[in-house]
Amino acid sequence: MSKFALSGLLRVRGVQEEQSRRELGQAQARLSAAQATVLRRSSSLDAAGAVPGGPAPHFLAAAASRSAMVAAVSEAIAAREISQQDLEQAREQWLQSRMRARAIERLAERHREQQAAARARADQALSDDLAGARHAARTGGPATAGGLS
């Protein structure tokens, strides 16, 4: 029987899909890390509380500290949004690579089905030939169409 002509392409598409799947997993991990950073920085800001009153230098230092914490939270939120966009892009790339691989897989399945049908036809023809030869041997003459001698 013949070899599937697109087997090389099927392997390449499978590798591409696997790579896309890995990239999707990495994007999900980056998003989780970005979310954890937002939570950690927000918790630090919440724990710091309001700026305490007191001498001007202490008040200004505490206000600057809170301002830096707010900026860190804002940066973490921006990084999380970028990670979310990267995740969506990775998901789209994986879906595209999966569709391309699946198209070739369907062709390979059809090829296997055709090969199995061809083997079944060949087996049936061989079985018919053997049955005809046995019949001819039993009846002492050549087998004719319809099994009549």
Coordinates of N, CA and C in Angstrom, one line a residue:
M1 N 0.8 -1.2 0.0 CA 0.0 0.0 0.0 C 0.9 1.2 0.0
S2 N 0.3 2.3 -0.4 CA 1.1 3.6 -0.5 C 1.2 4.3 0.8
K3 N 2.3 5.0 0.9 CA 2.6 5.8 2.1 C 1.8 7.1 2.0
F4 N 1.4 7.7 3.1 CA 0.6 8.9 3.1 C 1.6 10.0 2.6
A5 N 1.2 10.7 1.5 CA 2.1 11.7 0.9 C 2.4 12.9 1.7
L6 N 1.5 13.2 2.7 CA 1.7 14.4 3.5 C 2.2 14.1 4.9
S7 N 2.8 12.9 5.1 CA 3.2 12.5 6.4 C 4.2 13.5 7.0
G8 N 5.1 14.0 6.1 CA 6.1 15.0 6.6 C 5.5 16.3 7.1
L9 N 4.5 16.7 6.3 CA 3.8 17.9 6.6 C 3.0 17.7 7.9
L10 N 2.4 16.5 8.1 CA 1.7 16.2 9.3 C 2.6 16.3 10.6
R11 N 3.9 15.8 10.4 CA 4.8 15.9 11.5 C 5.2 17.3 11.8
V12 N 5.4 18.1 10.8 CA 5.7 19.5 11.0 C 4.6 20.3 11.6
R13 N 3.4 20.0 11.2 CA 2.2 20.7 11.8 C 2.0 20.3 13.3
G14 N 2.3 19.0 13.6 CA 2.3 18.6 14.9 C 3.3 19.2 15.8
V15 N 4.5 19.4 15.3 CA 5.6 20.1 16.0 C 5.1 21.6 16.2
Q16 N 4.6 22.2 15.2 CA 4.1 23.6 15.3 C 3.0 23.7 16.4
E17 N 2.1 22.8 16.4 CA 1.0 22.8 17.4 C 1.6 22.7 18.8
E18 N 2.5 21.8 19.0 CA 3.1 21.5 20.3 C 3.9 22.8 20.7
Q19 N 4.6 23.4 19.8 CA 5.3 24.7 20.2 C 4.3 25.7 20.6
S20 N 3.2 25.9 19.8 CA 2.2 26.8 20.2 C 1.6 26.5 21.5
R21 N 1.4 25.3 21.8 CA 0.8 24.9 23.1 C 1.8 25.2 24.2
R22 N 3.1 25.0 24.0 CA 4.0 25.4 25.1 C 4.0 26.9 25.3
E23 N 4.0 27.7 24.2 CA 3.9 29.1 24.3 C 2.7 29.6 25.0
L24 N 1.6 28.9 24.8 CA 0.3 29.3 25.5 C 0.5 29.0 27.0
G25 N 1.1 27.9 27.3 CA 1.3 27.6 28.7 C 2.2 28.6 29.4
Q26 N 3.3 29.0 28.6 CA 4.2 30.1 29.2 C 3.4 31.4 29.4
A27 N 2.6 31.7 28.4 CA 1.8 33.0 28.5 C 0.9 32.9 29.7
Q28 N 0.3 31.8 29.9 CA -0.6 31.6 31.1 C 0.2 31.8 32.4
A29 N 1.4 31.2 32.4 CA 2.3 31.3 33.6 C 2.6 32.8 33.8
R30 N 3.0 33.5 32.8 CA 3.3 34.9 32.9 C 2.1 35.7 33.4
L31 N 0.9 35.4 33.0 CA -0.2 36.1 33.4 C -0.5 35.8 34.9
S32 N -0.3 34.6 35.3 CA -0.5 34.2 36.7 C 0.6 35.0 37.6
A33 N 1.8 35.0 37.1 CA 2.9 35.8 37.9 C 2.5 37.2 37.9
A34 N 2.0 37.8 36.8 CA 1.7 39.2 36.8 C 0.5 39.5 37.8
Q35 N -0.4 38.6 37.9 CA -1.6 38.7 38.8 C -1.1 38.7 40.2
A36 N -0.2 37.7 40.5 CA 0.4 37.6 41.8 C 1.2 38.9 42.2
T37 N 1.9 39.5 41.3 CA 2.6 40.7 41.6 C 1.6 41.8 41.9
V38 N 0.5 41.9 41.2 CA -0.5 43.0 41.5 C -1.0 42.8 42.9
L39 N -1.3 41.6 43.2 CA -1.9 41.3 44.6 C -0.9 41.6 45.6
R40 N 0.4 41.2 45.4 CA 1.4 41.4 46.4 C 1.7 42.9 46.6
R41 N 1.8 43.7 45.5 CA 2.0 45.1 45.6 C 0.8 45.8 46.2
S42 N -0.4 45.4 45.9 CA -1.6 46.0 46.5 C -1.7 45.7 48.0
S43 N -1.3 44.5 48.4 CA -1.3 44.2 49.8 C -0.3 45.0 50.5
S44 N 0.9 45.2 49.9 CA 1.9 46.1 50.6 C 1.4 47.5 50.7
L45 N 0.7 48.0 49.7 CA 0.2 49.4 49.8 C -0.9 49.4 50.9
D46 N -1.8 48.4 50.9 CA -2.8 48.4 51.9 C -2.2 48.3 53.3
A47 N -1.2 47.5 53.5 CA -0.6 47.3 54.8 C 0.1 48.6 55.3
A48 N 0.6 49.4 54.3 CA 1.3 50.6 54.7 C 0.3 51.6 55.3
G49 N -0.9 51.5 54.9 CA -1.9 52.4 55.5 C -1.8 53.9 55.0
A50 N -2.5 54.7 55.7 CA -2.5 56.2 55.4 C -1.2 56.8 55.9
V51 N -0.9 57.9 55.3 CA 0.4 58.6 55.7 C 0.2 59.2 57.1
P52 N 1.1 58.8 58.0 CA 0.9 59.4 59.4 C 1.3 60.8 59.5
G53 N 0.7 61.5 60.4 CA 1.0 62.9 60.6 C 2.3 63.0 61.4
G54 N 2.9 64.1 61.5 CA 4.1 64.3 62.3 C 4.9 65.4 61.7
P55 N 6.2 65.4 62.0 CA 7.1 66.4 61.5 C 7.1 66.3 59.9
A56 N 7.3 67.4 59.3 CA 7.3 67.6 57.9 C 8.2 66.5 57.2
P57 N 9.5 66.4 57.6 CA 10.3 65.4 56.9 C 9.8 64.0 56.9
H58 N 9.2 63.6 58.1 CA 8.7 62.2 58.2 C 7.4 62.1 57.3
F59 N 6.6 63.1 57.4 CA 5.3 63.1 56.6 C 5.7 63.0 55.1
L60 N 6.6 63.8 54.6 CA 7.0 63.9 53.2 C 7.6 62.5 52.8
A61 N 8.4 61.9 53.6 CA 9.1 60.6 53.3 C 8.0 59.5 53.2
A62 N 7.0 59.6 54.1 CA 5.9 58.6 54.1 C 5.1 58.8 52.9
A63 N 4.8 60.0 52.5 CA 4.0 60.3 51.3 C 4.7 59.9 50.1
A64 N 6.0 60.1 50.0 CA 6.8 59.7 48.9 C 6.8 58.1 48.8
S65 N 6.9 57.5 49.9 CA 6.9 56.0 49.9 C 5.6 55.5 49.4
R66 N 4.5 56.1 49.9 CA 3.1 55.6 49.4 C 3.0 55.9 47.9
S67 N 3.5 57.0 47.5 CA 3.5 57.4 46.0 C 4.2 56.3 45.2
A68 N 5.4 55.9 45.7 CA 6.2 54.9 45.0 C 5.4 53.6 45.0
M69 N 4.7 53.3 46.1 CA 4.0 52.0 46.1 C 2.8 52.1 45.1
V70 N 2.1 53.2 45.0 CA 1.0 53.4 44.1 C 1.5 53.2 42.7
A71 N 2.7 53.8 42.4 CA 3.3 53.7 41.0 C 3.6 52.2 40.8
A72 N 4.1 51.5 41.8 CA 4.5 50.0 41.6 C 3.2 49.2 41.3
V73 N 2.1 49.5 42.0 CA 0.8 48.8 41.7 C 0.4 49.1 40.3
S74 N 0.5 50.4 39.9 CA 0.1 50.8 38.5 C 0.9 50.1 37.5
E75 N 2.2 50.0 37.7 CA 3.1 49.2 36.8 C 2.7 47.8 36.7
A76 N 2.4 47.2 37.9 CA 2.0 45.8 37.9 C 0.7 45.5 37.2
I77 N -0.2 46.5 37.3 CA -1.5 46.3 36.6 C -1.3 46.4 35.1
A78 N -0.4 47.4 34.6 CA -0.1 47.5 33.2 C 0.6 46.2 32.7
A79 N 1.5 45.7 33.5 CA 2.2 44.4 33.1 C 1.2 43.3 33.0
R80 N 0.2 43.2 33.9 CA -0.8 42.2 33.9 C -1.7 42.3 32.6
E81 N -2.0 43.6 32.2 CA -2.8 43.8 31.0 C -2.0 43.3 29.8
I82 N -0.7 43.6 29.7 CA 0.1 43.2 28.6 C 0.2 41.7 28.6
S83 N 0.3 41.1 29.8 CA 0.3 39.6 29.8 C -1.0 39.0 29.3
Q84 N -2.1 39.7 29.7 CA -3.4 39.2 29.2 C -3.5 39.2 27.7
Q85 N -3.0 40.3 27.1 CA -3.0 40.4 25.6 C -2.1 39.4 25.0
D86 N -0.9 39.1 25.6 CA 0.0 38.1 25.1 C -0.7 36.7 25.2
L87 N -1.4 36.5 26.3 CA -2.1 35.2 26.4 C -3.2 35.1 25.3
E88 N -3.9 36.1 25.0 CA -4.9 36.0 23.9 C -4.3 35.8 22.6
Q89 N -3.1 36.4 22.4 CA -2.4 36.2 21.1 C -1.9 34.8 21.0
A90 N -1.3 34.3 22.1 CA -0.8 32.9 22.1 C -2.0 31.9 21.9
R91 N -3.1 32.2 22.5 CA -4.3 31.3 22.4 C -4.7 31.3 20.9
E92 N -4.7 32.4 20.3 CA -5.1 32.5 18.9 C -4.1 31.7 18.0
Q93 N -2.8 31.9 18.3 CA -1.8 31.2 17.5 C -2.0 29.7 17.7
W94 N -2.2 29.2 18.9 CA -2.4 27.8 19.2 C -3.6 27.3 18.4
L95 N -4.7 28.0 18.4 CA -6.0 27.6 17.7 C -5.7 27.5 16.2
Q96 N -5.0 28.5 15.7 CA -4.7 28.4 14.3 C -3.8 27.2 13.9
S97 N -2.8 27.0 14.7 CA -1.9 25.8 14.5 C -2.6 24.5 14.7
R98 N -3.6 24.5 15.6 CA -4.4 23.3 15.8 C -5.3 23.0 14.6
M99 N -5.9 24.1 14.1 CA -6.7 23.9 12.9 C -5.9 23.4 11.7
R100 N -4.7 23.9 11.5 CA -3.9 23.5 10.4 C -3.5 22.0 10.6
A101 N -3.1 21.7 11.8 CA -2.7 20.3 12.1 C -3.9 19.3 11.9
R102 N -5.1 19.7 12.4 CA -6.3 18.9 12.3 C -6.7 18.7 10.8
A103 N -6.5 19.7 10.0 CA -6.8 19.5 8.6 C -6.0 18.4 8.0
I104 N -4.7 18.3 8.3 CA -3.8 17.3 7.7 C -4.1 16.0 8.4
E105 N -4.5 16.0 9.7 CA -4.8 14.7 10.4 C -6.1 14.1 9.7
R106 N -7.0 14.9 9.3 CA -8.2 14.4 8.7 C -7.9 13.7 7.3
L107 N -7.0 14.4 6.6 CA -6.5 13.7 5.4 C -5.8 12.4 5.6
A108 N -5.0 12.4 6.7 CA -4.3 11.1 7.0 C -5.3 10.0 7.4
E109 N -6.3 10.4 8.2 CA -7.4 9.4 8.5 C -8.1 8.9 7.3
R110 N -8.4 9.8 6.4 CA -9.1 9.4 5.2 C -8.2 8.4 4.4
H111 N -6.9 8.7 4.3 CA -5.9 7.9 3.6 C -5.9 6.5 4.3
R112 N -5.8 6.4 5.6 CA -5.8 5.1 6.3 C -7.1 4.4 6.0
E113 N -8.2 5.0 6.0 CA -9.5 4.4 5.7 C -9.5 3.8 4.3
Q114 N -9.0 4.6 3.3 CA -8.9 4.1 1.9 C -7.9 2.9 1.8
Q115 N -6.8 3.0 2.6 CA -5.9 1.8 2.6 C -6.6 0.6 3.2
A116 N -7.3 0.8 4.3 CA -8.0 -0.4 4.9 C -9.0 -0.9 3.9
A117 N -9.8 -0.1 3.2 CA -10.8 -0.6 2.3 C -10.1 -1.3 1.1
A118 N -9.0 -0.8 0.6 CA -8.2 -1.5 -0.4 C -7.7 -2.8 0.0
R119 N -7.2 -2.9 1.3 CA -6.8 -4.2 1.8 C -8.0 -5.2 1.9
A120 N -9.1 -4.7 2.4 CA -10.3 -5.5 2.5 C -10.7 -6.0 1.1
R121 N -10.7 -5.2 0.1 CA -11.1 -5.6 -1.3 C -10.1 -6.7 -1.8
A122 N -8.8 -6.4 -1.5 CA -7.8 -7.4 -2.0 C -8.0 -8.7 -1.2
D123 N -8.2 -8.7 0.1 CA -8.5 -9.9 0.8 C -9.7 -10.6 0.3
Q124 N -10.8 -9.9 0.0 CA -12.0 -10.5 -0.5 C -11.8 -11.1 -1.9
A125 N -11.0 -10.4 -2.7 CA -10.7 -11.0 -4.0 C -9.9 -12.3 -3.9
L126 N -8.9 -12.3 -3.0 CA -8.1 -13.5 -2.8 C -9.0 -14.6 -2.2
S127 N -9.9 -14.3 -1.3 CA -10.8 -15.3 -0.7 C -11.7 -15.8 -1.8
D128 N -12.2 -15.0 -2.7 CA -13.1 -15.4 -3.8 C -12.4 -16.3 -4.7
D129 N -11.1 -16.0 -5.0 CA -10.3 -16.8 -5.9 C -10.0 -18.2 -5.3
L130 N -9.7 -18.2 -4.0 CA -9.5 -19.5 -3.3 C -10.8 -20.3 -3.3
A131 N -11.9 -19.7 -3.0 CA -13.1 -20.4 -2.9 C -13.5 -21.0 -4.3
G132 N -13.2 -20.2 -5.3 CA -13.5 -20.7 -6.7 C -12.6 -21.8 -7.1
A133 N -11.3 -21.8 -6.6 CA -10.4 -22.8 -6.9 C -10.8 -24.1 -6.2
R134 N -11.2 -24.0 -4.9 CA -11.6 -25.2 -4.2 C -12.9 -25.8 -4.8
H135 N -13.8 -24.9 -5.2 CA -15.0 -25.4 -5.9 C -14.7 -26.1 -7.2
A136 N -13.8 -25.6 -7.9 CA -13.3 -26.2 -9.2 C -12.7 -27.5 -8.9
A137 N -11.9 -27.6 -7.9 CA -11.2 -28.8 -7.5 C -12.2 -29.9 -7.1
R138 N -13.2 -29.5 -6.3 CA -14.2 -30.5 -5.9 C -15.1 -31.0 -7.0
T139 N -15.5 -30.1 -7.9 CA -16.4 -30.5 -9.0 C -15.6 -31.0 -10.2
G140 N -14.3 -30.9 -10.2 CA -13.5 -31.4 -11.3 C -13.5 -30.5 -12.5
G141 N -14.0 -29.4 -12.5 CA -14.0 -28.5 -13.7 C -13.7 -27.1 -13.3
P142 N -13.6 -26.2 -14.2 CA -13.3 -24.8 -13.9 C -14.6 -24.2 -13.3
A143 N -14.3 -23.2 -12.4 CA -15.4 -22.5 -11.8 C -16.0 -21.5 -12.8
T144 N -17.3 -21.4 -12.8 CA -17.9 -20.5 -13.8 C -18.7 -19.4 -13.0
A145 N -19.1 -18.4 -13.7 CA -19.8 -17.4 -13.1 C -21.1 -17.9 -12.5
G146 N -21.4 -17.5 -11.3 CA -22.7 -17.9 -10.7 C -22.5 -19.3 -10.0
G147 N -21.3 -19.9 -10.0 CA -21.1 -21.1 -9.3 C -21.6 -22.4 -10.0
L148 N -22.1 -22.3 -11.3 CA -22.6 -23.4 -12.1 C -21.5 -24.0 -12.9
S149 N -21.5 -25.4 -12.9 CA -20.5 -26.1 -13.7 C -21.0 -26.5 -15.1

